[in-house]
Amino acid sequence: SLFRLKDLEVPKLGDSDVHVKMLAAPINPADINMIQGTYPLLSPLPAVGGNEGVGEVLEVGRRVTALKPGDWVIPADAGLGTWRTRGVFPEEMLLKVPSDIPVLCAATLSVNPCTAFRVLADFESLVPGDSVIQNAANSSVGQAVIQIARASGIKTINVVRDRPDLQKLVERLMALGADHVVTEEMLRKPEMKDIFKSTPRPRLALNCVGGKSTTEMLRHLQPKGTMVTYGGMAKQPVMVPVSAFIFRDVRLRGFWMTQWRKDHAQDQGSVAGMMDALCQLIRRGQLTAPACTEVPLQNYRAALEASMKPFVSSKQILLL
């Protein structure tokens, strides 16, 4: 089909290049969408898949100052092509990360935790005691939102699809620091009132599903609250009752990590600040890698298939 494992020559190291030995790279939904051609980023073909991962620097060109052999690096941007054992990349396409954090944390750092960090920080100024509601709470972004919010004293109301092993999932999310876990169906039930006895109504809703899930979440948002859409897993539009706009003045916004990186390409301070904050959380054990299944590169077909199955809460990580 679309994928082949191929042996390629490693290109010559230019003066501003870095030779990287990849260590681990996850399979994310956006990687699959890019390959299917349904994502706004298209690589000229033939291309190497994968937008995220961690590698170790083997050697650097003579003009490279910020990196040295032994450093760990992650992509500075989407489209790097991380599903490979080695690569030679221009220095500006890489970000240094500390090598004292777990390899799976580093491999899954550049997309989902960054997305979680930004959506929590950039739309509402939340303070300890505030709450957030999110759907697809068991996704990798969802798991990161739970942990980052918990570390900042923000409560989370987490919406998941009903499933056969629901209780196990609820326990896993509670162990990460979730305050409440509810199913899509429960959003319509009177029991939601019990949650709001102990937890304030959310000022922020995070949506990566679309369709009915979104409409149900919106009901619980505070007046003047914001809903941020960063994905559309149901492949259905976001439907908003007119009354929510008129009588509650809710705000609807969108977020795309790739665009944020473009907008902040000249602002290395905000990128470094975010990466430092996330690495601190990881070191303190307050932010862990999402539930992962490690797969050797040879078995990439099985990993791709597993990553497209419904209800799989475990992220496939290629070990390179």
mmCIF file of C-alpha atoms in Angstrom:
data_model
loop_
_atom_site.group_PDB
_atom_site.id
_atom_site.type_symbol
_atom_site.label_atom_id
_atom_site.label_comp_id
_atom_site.label_asym_id
_atom_site.label_seq_id
_atom_site.Cartn_x
_atom_site.Cartn_y
_atom_site.Cartn_z
ATOM 1 C CA SER A 1 0.000 0.000 0.000
ATOM 2 C CA LEU A 2 1.222 3.511 0.848
ATOM 3 C CA PHE A 3 4.085 2.364 3.073
ATOM 4 C CA ARG A 4 7.390 0.700 2.472
ATOM 5 C CA LEU A 5 10.420 0.265 4.671
ATOM 6 C CA LYS A 6 13.394 1.406 2.591
ATOM 7 C CA ASP A 7 17.155 1.704 3.071
ATOM 8 C CA LEU A 8 18.382 5.134 2.017
ATOM 9 C CA GLU A 9 21.813 6.735 1.942
ATOM 10 C CA VAL A 10 22.385 9.210 4.774
ATOM 11 C CA PRO A 11 23.152 12.518 3.018
ATOM 12 C CA LYS A 12 26.458 14.355 3.480
ATOM 13 C CA LEU A 13 26.678 16.585 6.571
ATOM 14 C CA GLY A 14 26.552 20.270 5.571
ATOM 15 C CA ASP A 15 28.095 23.053 7.669
ATOM 16 C CA SER A 16 24.772 23.869 9.387
ATOM 17 C CA ASP A 17 23.488 20.295 9.544
ATOM 18 C CA VAL A 18 23.051 17.824 12.364
ATOM 19 C CA HIS A 19 23.294 14.039 11.966
ATOM 20 C CA VAL A 20 20.673 12.473 14.239
ATOM 21 C CA LYS A 21 20.120 8.869 15.306
ATOM 22 C CA MET A 22 16.360 8.612 15.960
ATOM 23 C CA LEU A 23 15.433 6.833 19.204
ATOM 24 C CA ALA A 24 11.621 6.716 19.252
ATOM 25 C CA ALA A 25 8.706 8.237 17.322
ATOM 26 C CA PRO A 26 4.947 7.980 17.920
ATOM 27 C CA ILE A 27 2.148 7.494 15.405
ATOM 28 C CA ASN A 28 -0.332 10.380 15.794
ATOM 29 C CA PRO A 29 -3.706 10.895 14.062
ATOM 30 C CA ALA A 30 -2.292 13.902 12.177
ATOM 31 C CA ASP A 31 0.515 11.702 10.774
ATOM 32 C CA ILE A 32 -2.109 9.378 9.287
ATOM 33 C CA ASN A 33 -4.171 12.316 7.970
ATOM 34 C CA MET A 34 -1.072 13.741 6.286
ATOM 35 C CA ILE A 35 -0.467 10.436 4.521
ATOM 36 C CA GLN A 36 -4.121 10.237 3.474
ATOM 37 C CA GLY A 37 -3.804 13.770 2.086
ATOM 38 C CA THR A 38 -6.558 15.182 4.340
ATOM 39 C CA TYR A 39 -4.282 17.489 6.332
ATOM 40 C CA PRO A 40 -3.265 21.045 5.383
ATOM 41 C CA LEU A 41 0.431 20.062 5.342
ATOM 42 C CA LEU A 42 1.599 18.003 2.376
ATOM 43 C CA SER A 43 5.148 16.752 1.947
ATOM 44 C CA PRO A 44 6.590 16.379 -1.552
ATOM 45 C CA LEU A 45 6.624 12.629 -2.271
ATOM 46 C CA PRO A 46 8.300 10.253 -1.714
ATOM 47 C CA ALA A 47 8.435 11.353 1.909
ATOM 48 C CA VAL A 48 9.264 9.956 5.337
ATOM 49 C CA GLY A 49 6.244 9.867 7.671
ATOM 50 C CA GLY A 50 6.092 11.059 11.257
ATOM 51 C CA ASN A 51 5.990 14.559 12.774
ATOM 52 C CA GLU A 52 7.165 13.813 16.278
ATOM 53 C CA GLY A 53 9.915 11.876 18.022
ATOM 54 C CA VAL A 54 13.255 12.134 19.790
ATOM 55 C CA GLY A 55 16.762 11.505 18.507
ATOM 56 C CA GLU A 56 20.339 11.664 19.690
ATOM 57 C CA VAL A 57 22.886 13.903 17.955
ATOM 58 C CA LEU A 58 25.737 11.870 16.408
ATOM 59 C CA GLU A 59 27.713 14.696 14.774
ATOM 60 C CA VAL A 60 27.276 18.348 13.846
ATOM 61 C CA GLY A 61 28.461 20.556 10.963
ATOM 62 C CA ARG A 62 31.185 23.095 11.719
ATOM 63 C CA ARG A 63 28.797 26.074 11.945
ATOM 64 C CA VAL A 64 26.487 24.401 14.463
ATOM 65 C CA THR A 65 26.898 25.951 17.912
ATOM 66 C CA ALA A 66 23.762 25.106 19.907
ATOM 67 C CA LEU A 67 24.039 21.312 19.638
ATOM 68 C CA LYS A 68 26.777 18.748 20.237
ATOM 69 C CA PRO A 69 27.076 14.942 19.957
ATOM 70 C CA GLY A 70 25.086 13.186 22.688
ATOM 71 C CA ASP A 71 22.400 15.910 22.921
ATOM 72 C CA TRP A 72 18.763 14.866 22.562
ATOM 73 C CA VAL A 73 16.651 16.695 19.976
ATOM 74 C CA ILE A 74 13.003 16.829 18.935
ATOM 75 C CA PRO A 75 11.465 18.446 15.804
ATOM 76 C CA ALA A 76 11.060 22.221 15.969
ATOM 77 C CA ASP A 77 8.173 21.937 13.506
ATOM 78 C CA ALA A 78 5.840 19.488 11.763
ATOM 79 C CA GLY A 79 6.928 17.640 8.646
ATOM 80 C CA LEU A 80 10.385 16.474 9.784
ATOM 81 C CA GLY A 81 9.772 12.804 8.923
ATOM 82 C CA THR A 82 10.667 11.045 12.173
ATOM 83 C CA TRP A 83 9.898 7.441 11.181
ATOM 84 C CA ARG A 84 13.515 6.615 10.291
ATOM 85 C CA THR A 85 16.606 5.380 12.060
ATOM 86 C CA ARG A 86 18.891 8.262 10.995
ATOM 87 C CA GLY A 87 18.593 11.657 9.401
ATOM 88 C CA VAL A 88 20.586 14.746 8.550
ATOM 89 C CA PHE A 89 18.634 17.921 9.321
ATOM 90 C CA PRO A 90 19.386 21.665 9.304
ATOM 91 C CA GLU A 91 20.044 22.854 12.861
ATOM 92 C CA GLU A 92 17.016 25.194 12.903
ATOM 93 C CA MET A 93 14.662 22.240 12.397
ATOM 94 C CA LEU A 94 15.633 20.793 15.783
ATOM 95 C CA LEU A 95 15.032 21.732 19.426
ATOM 96 C CA LYS A 96 17.328 20.513 22.172
ATOM 97 C CA VAL A 97 15.626 18.715 25.073
ATOM 98 C CA PRO A 98 17.171 17.465 28.314
ATOM 99 C CA SER A 99 18.373 13.867 28.070
ATOM 100 C CA ASP A 100 17.496 13.166 31.713
ATOM 101 C CA ILE A 101 13.771 12.789 30.987
ATOM 102 C CA PRO A 102 12.261 9.401 30.011
ATOM 103 C CA VAL A 103 12.674 8.639 26.309
ATOM 104 C CA LEU A 104 8.910 8.140 25.782
ATOM 105 C CA CYS A 105 8.200 11.547 27.348
ATOM 106 C CA ALA A 106 10.701 13.190 25.001
ATOM 107 C CA ALA A 107 9.343 11.273 21.980
ATOM 108 C CA THR A 108 5.794 12.494 22.649
ATOM 109 C CA LEU A 109 6.654 16.030 23.776
ATOM 110 C CA SER A 110 6.491 18.248 20.704
ATOM 111 C CA VAL A 111 2.835 17.888 19.657
ATOM 112 C CA ASN A 112 0.331 16.828 22.315
ATOM 113 C CA PRO A 113 1.723 18.266 25.587
ATOM 114 C CA CYS A 114 2.501 21.518 23.745
ATOM 115 C CA THR A 115 -1.071 21.641 22.434
ATOM 116 C CA ALA A 116 -2.411 20.979 25.943
ATOM 117 C CA PHE A 117 -0.140 23.645 27.426
ATOM 118 C CA ARG A 118 -1.186 26.290 24.881
ATOM 119 C CA VAL A 119 -4.947 25.664 24.970
ATOM 120 C CA LEU A 120 -4.874 25.905 28.772
ATOM 121 C CA ALA A 121 -2.779 29.094 28.729
ATOM 122 C CA ASP A 122 -3.794 31.152 25.695
ATOM 123 C CA PHE A 123 -7.588 31.560 25.703
ATOM 124 C CA GLU A 124 -8.803 32.121 29.269
ATOM 125 C CA SER A 125 -6.687 33.304 32.195
ATOM 126 C CA LEU A 126 -7.478 30.423 34.511
ATOM 127 C CA VAL A 127 -6.618 30.529 38.202
ATOM 128 C CA PRO A 128 -6.434 27.734 40.789
ATOM 129 C CA GLY A 129 -9.953 26.485 41.565
ATOM 130 C CA ASP A 130 -11.262 27.209 38.037
ATOM 131 C CA SER A 131 -12.404 24.283 35.938
ATOM 132 C CA VAL A 132 -12.073 23.047 32.352
ATOM 133 C CA ILE A 133 -14.286 20.591 30.470
ATOM 134 C CA GLN A 134 -12.848 18.498 27.625
ATOM 135 C CA ASN A 135 -13.982 15.692 25.354
ATOM 136 C CA ALA A 136 -11.798 12.817 24.101
ATOM 137 C CA ALA A 137 -10.226 13.121 27.543
ATOM 138 C CA ASN A 138 -8.363 9.830 27.074
ATOM 139 C CA SER A 139 -6.535 11.107 23.968
ATOM 140 C CA SER A 140 -2.871 12.067 24.376
ATOM 141 C CA VAL A 141 -3.765 15.774 24.507
ATOM 142 C CA GLY A 142 -6.519 14.960 26.992
ATOM 143 C CA GLN A 143 -4.143 13.073 29.273
ATOM 144 C CA ALA A 144 -1.697 15.990 29.160
ATOM 145 C CA VAL A 145 -4.485 18.529 29.878
ATOM 146 C CA ILE A 146 -5.498 16.552 32.988
ATOM 147 C CA GLN A 147 -1.936 16.533 34.341
ATOM 148 C CA ILE A 148 -0.968 20.123 33.471
ATOM 149 C CA ALA A 149 -4.269 21.405 34.900
ATOM 150 C CA ARG A 150 -3.799 19.360 38.063
ATOM 151 C CA ALA A 151 -0.288 20.800 38.541
ATOM 152 C CA SER A 152 -1.776 24.329 38.212
ATOM 153 C CA GLY A 153 -4.672 23.712 40.616
ATOM 154 C CA ILE A 154 -7.288 23.713 37.837
ATOM 155 C CA LYS A 155 -10.082 21.123 37.990
ATOM 156 C CA THR A 156 -10.972 18.981 34.978
ATOM 157 C CA ILE A 157 -14.301 17.541 33.866
ATOM 158 C CA ASN A 158 -13.404 14.824 31.402
ATOM 159 C CA VAL A 159 -15.764 13.434 28.782
ATOM 160 C CA VAL A 160 -15.135 10.015 27.207
ATOM 161 C CA ARG A 161 -17.154 7.711 24.959
ATOM 162 C CA ASP A 162 -18.938 4.858 26.688
ATOM 163 C CA ARG A 163 -17.099 1.555 26.155
ATOM 164 C CA PRO A 164 -16.982 -2.010 27.496
ATOM 165 C CA ASP A 165 -14.075 -1.356 29.924
ATOM 166 C CA LEU A 166 -15.270 2.098 31.014
ATOM 167 C CA GLN A 167 -14.451 1.579 34.698
ATOM 168 C CA LYS A 168 -10.818 0.797 33.902
ATOM 169 C CA LEU A 169 -10.501 3.965 31.826
ATOM 170 C CA VAL A 170 -12.147 6.078 34.546
ATOM 171 C CA GLU A 171 -9.649 4.716 37.096
ATOM 172 C CA ARG A 172 -6.716 5.464 34.799
ATOM 173 C CA LEU A 173 -7.806 9.077 34.229
ATOM 174 C CA MET A 174 -8.499 9.592 37.940
ATOM 175 C CA ALA A 175 -4.996 8.281 38.686
ATOM 176 C CA LEU A 176 -3.621 10.955 36.317
ATOM 177 C CA GLY A 177 -5.441 13.609 38.349
ATOM 178 C CA ALA A 178 -8.864 13.915 36.694
ATOM 179 C CA ASP A 179 -11.484 15.433 39.030
ATOM 180 C CA HIS A 180 -14.526 14.067 37.181
ATOM 181 C CA VAL A 181 -14.915 11.571 34.334
ATOM 182 C CA VAL A 182 -18.280 11.405 32.557
ATOM 183 C CA THR A 183 -19.567 9.754 29.379
ATOM 184 C CA GLU A 184 -21.076 11.668 26.449
ATOM 185 C CA GLU A 185 -24.524 10.417 27.554
ATOM 186 C CA MET A 186 -24.096 11.750 31.095
ATOM 187 C CA LEU A 187 -23.624 15.301 29.798
ATOM 188 C CA ARG A 188 -27.385 15.392 29.242
ATOM 189 C CA LYS A 189 -28.326 13.910 32.618
ATOM 190 C CA PRO A 190 -29.413 15.774 35.775
ATOM 191 C CA GLU A 191 -26.447 14.200 37.647
ATOM 192 C CA MET A 192 -24.252 16.878 36.073
ATOM 193 C CA LYS A 193 -25.730 19.245 38.672
ATOM 194 C CA ASP A 194 -23.991 17.222 41.400
ATOM 195 C CA ILE A 195 -20.620 17.889 39.794
ATOM 196 C CA PHE A 196 -21.269 21.630 39.860
ATOM 197 C CA LYS A 197 -21.944 21.543 43.607
ATOM 198 C CA SER A 198 -18.237 20.940 44.218
ATOM 199 C CA THR A 199 -16.701 22.259 40.994
ATOM 200 C CA PRO A 200 -17.428 25.635 39.380
ATOM 201 C CA ARG A 201 -18.866 25.663 35.867
ATOM 202 C CA PRO A 202 -15.991 25.673 33.376
ATOM 203 C CA ARG A 203 -14.797 28.883 31.705
ATOM 204 C CA LEU A 204 -12.970 26.834 29.107
ATOM 205 C CA ALA A 205 -14.109 23.876 26.989
ATOM 206 C CA LEU A 206 -11.644 21.922 24.847
ATOM 207 C CA ASN A 207 -13.079 20.149 21.831
ATOM 208 C CA CYS A 208 -11.410 17.653 19.553
ATOM 209 C CA VAL A 209 -14.505 15.693 18.555
ATOM 210 C CA GLY A 210 -17.186 17.928 16.992
ATOM 211 C CA GLY A 211 -20.827 17.000 16.378
ATOM 212 C CA LYS A 212 -23.208 16.313 19.235
ATOM 213 C CA SER A 213 -20.432 15.970 21.823
ATOM 214 C CA THR A 214 -19.556 19.630 21.345
ATOM 215 C CA THR A 215 -23.119 20.896 21.615
ATOM 216 C CA GLU A 216 -23.589 18.953 24.863
ATOM 217 C CA MET A 217 -20.342 20.306 26.325
ATOM 218 C CA LEU A 218 -21.310 23.878 25.491
ATOM 219 C CA ARG A 219 -24.403 23.676 27.708
ATOM 220 C CA HIS A 220 -22.169 23.509 30.747
ATOM 221 C CA LEU A 221 -19.876 26.399 29.854
ATOM 222 C CA GLN A 222 -20.067 29.576 31.961
ATOM 223 C CA PRO A 223 -21.470 32.716 30.318
ATOM 224 C CA LYS A 224 -18.722 34.417 28.278
ATOM 225 C CA GLY A 225 -16.744 31.157 28.401
ATOM 226 C CA THR A 226 -14.581 29.977 25.499
ATOM 227 C CA MET A 227 -14.656 26.749 23.574
ATOM 228 C CA VAL A 228 -11.443 25.917 21.721
ATOM 229 C CA THR A 229 -11.586 23.341 18.930
ATOM 230 C CA TYR A 230 -8.269 21.650 18.143
ATOM 231 C CA GLY A 231 -9.504 18.501 16.385
ATOM 232 C CA GLY A 232 -12.561 16.915 14.811
ATOM 233 C CA MET A 233 -12.501 13.192 15.419
ATOM 234 C CA ALA A 234 -16.233 12.749 14.721
ATOM 235 C CA LYS A 235 -15.731 14.453 11.323
ATOM 236 C CA GLN A 236 -18.889 16.456 12.030
ATOM 237 C CA PRO A 237 -19.281 20.227 12.256
ATOM 238 C CA VAL A 238 -19.486 22.136 15.524
ATOM 239 C CA MET A 239 -23.162 22.962 16.122
ATOM 240 C CA VAL A 240 -23.986 25.831 18.449
ATOM 241 C CA PRO A 241 -27.478 26.807 19.578
ATOM 242 C CA VAL A 242 -28.186 30.471 18.812
ATOM 243 C CA SER A 243 -29.209 30.973 22.450
ATOM 244 C CA ALA A 244 -25.661 30.097 23.585
ATOM 245 C CA PHE A 245 -24.331 32.976 21.502
ATOM 246 C CA ILE A 246 -26.996 35.527 22.378
ATOM 247 C CA PHE A 247 -27.818 34.846 26.006
ATOM 248 C CA ARG A 248 -24.507 33.449 27.184
ATOM 249 C CA ASP A 249 -22.100 35.173 24.786
ATOM 250 C CA VAL A 250 -19.886 32.085 24.464
ATOM 251 C CA ARG A 251 -16.751 32.412 22.342
ATOM 252 C CA LEU A 252 -15.670 29.827 19.796
ATOM 253 C CA ARG A 253 -12.007 29.668 18.862
ATOM 254 C CA GLY A 254 -9.703 27.277 17.071
ATOM 255 C CA PHE A 255 -6.145 26.126 17.710
ATOM 256 C CA TRP A 256 -3.506 24.439 15.541
ATOM 257 C CA MET A 257 -0.074 23.811 17.073
ATOM 258 C CA THR A 258 1.646 24.063 13.672
ATOM 259 C CA GLN A 259 0.251 27.576 13.188
ATOM 260 C CA TRP A 260 1.286 28.601 16.701
ATOM 261 C CA ARG A 261 4.848 27.517 15.908
ATOM 262 C CA LYS A 262 4.802 29.536 12.659
ATOM 263 C CA ASP A 263 3.494 32.595 14.504
ATOM 264 C CA HIS A 264 6.205 32.259 17.174
ATOM 265 C CA ALA A 265 9.125 31.304 14.926
ATOM 266 C CA GLN A 266 10.900 34.582 15.811
ATOM 267 C CA ASP A 267 9.898 34.427 19.468
ATOM 268 C CA GLN A 268 12.257 31.748 20.805
ATOM 269 C CA GLY A 269 11.543 32.912 24.354
ATOM 270 C CA SER A 270 7.957 31.694 24.350
ATOM 271 C CA VAL A 271 8.972 28.360 22.790
ATOM 272 C CA ALA A 272 11.776 27.853 25.320
ATOM 273 C CA GLY A 273 9.498 28.912 28.193
ATOM 274 C CA MET A 274 6.910 26.322 27.202
ATOM 275 C CA MET A 275 9.481 23.527 26.746
ATOM 276 C CA ASP A 276 11.116 24.362 30.097
ATOM 277 C CA ALA A 277 7.762 24.351 31.894
ATOM 278 C CA LEU A 278 6.852 20.975 30.376
ATOM 279 C CA CYS A 279 10.259 19.430 31.140
ATOM 280 C CA GLN A 280 9.999 20.650 34.746
ATOM 281 C CA LEU A 281 6.600 18.945 35.081
ATOM 282 C CA ILE A 282 8.050 15.740 33.604
ATOM 283 C CA ARG A 283 11.025 15.800 36.004
ATOM 284 C CA ARG A 284 8.694 16.260 38.973
ATOM 285 C CA GLY A 285 6.590 13.315 37.815
ATOM 286 C CA GLN A 286 3.586 15.597 37.235
ATOM 287 C CA LEU A 287 3.491 14.917 33.478
ATOM 288 C CA THR A 288 3.971 11.392 32.141
ATOM 289 C CA ALA A 289 4.031 9.996 28.614
ATOM 290 C CA PRO A 290 0.595 8.889 27.393
ATOM 291 C CA ALA A 291 -0.227 5.188 27.671
ATOM 292 C CA CYS A 292 2.126 3.681 25.059
ATOM 293 C CA THR A 293 2.742 0.465 23.180
ATOM 294 C CA GLU A 294 6.348 0.179 21.975
ATOM 295 C CA VAL A 295 6.767 -1.387 18.542
ATOM 296 C CA PRO A 296 10.033 -2.163 16.695
ATOM 297 C CA LEU A 297 10.243 -0.368 13.333
ATOM 298 C CA GLN A 298 10.047 -3.690 11.435
ATOM 299 C CA ASN A 299 6.498 -4.161 12.755
ATOM 300 C CA TYR A 300 5.367 -0.724 11.534
ATOM 301 C CA ARG A 301 2.342 -2.207 9.665
ATOM 302 C CA ALA A 302 0.851 -3.649 12.851
ATOM 303 C CA ALA A 303 1.515 -0.339 14.623
ATOM 304 C CA LEU A 304 -0.240 1.683 11.886
ATOM 305 C CA GLU A 305 -3.241 -0.649 11.965
ATOM 306 C CA ALA A 306 -3.448 -0.484 15.759
ATOM 307 C CA SER A 307 -3.264 3.324 15.694
ATOM 308 C CA MET A 308 -6.410 3.475 13.520
ATOM 309 C CA LYS A 309 -8.574 1.149 15.648
ATOM 310 C CA PRO A 310 -11.388 2.745 17.676
ATOM 311 C CA PHE A 311 -11.199 2.804 21.492
ATOM 312 C CA VAL A 312 -7.450 2.073 21.585
ATOM 313 C CA SER A 313 -6.219 4.346 24.361
ATOM 314 C CA SER A 314 -2.600 3.347 23.872
ATOM 315 C CA LYS A 315 -0.323 5.340 21.574
ATOM 316 C CA GLN A 316 1.842 3.290 19.202
ATOM 317 C CA ILE A 317 5.523 4.280 19.494
ATOM 318 C CA LEU A 318 8.057 3.124 16.918
ATOM 319 C CA LEU A 319 11.372 2.162 18.502
ATOM 320 C CA LEU A 320 14.156 3.103 16.130
#
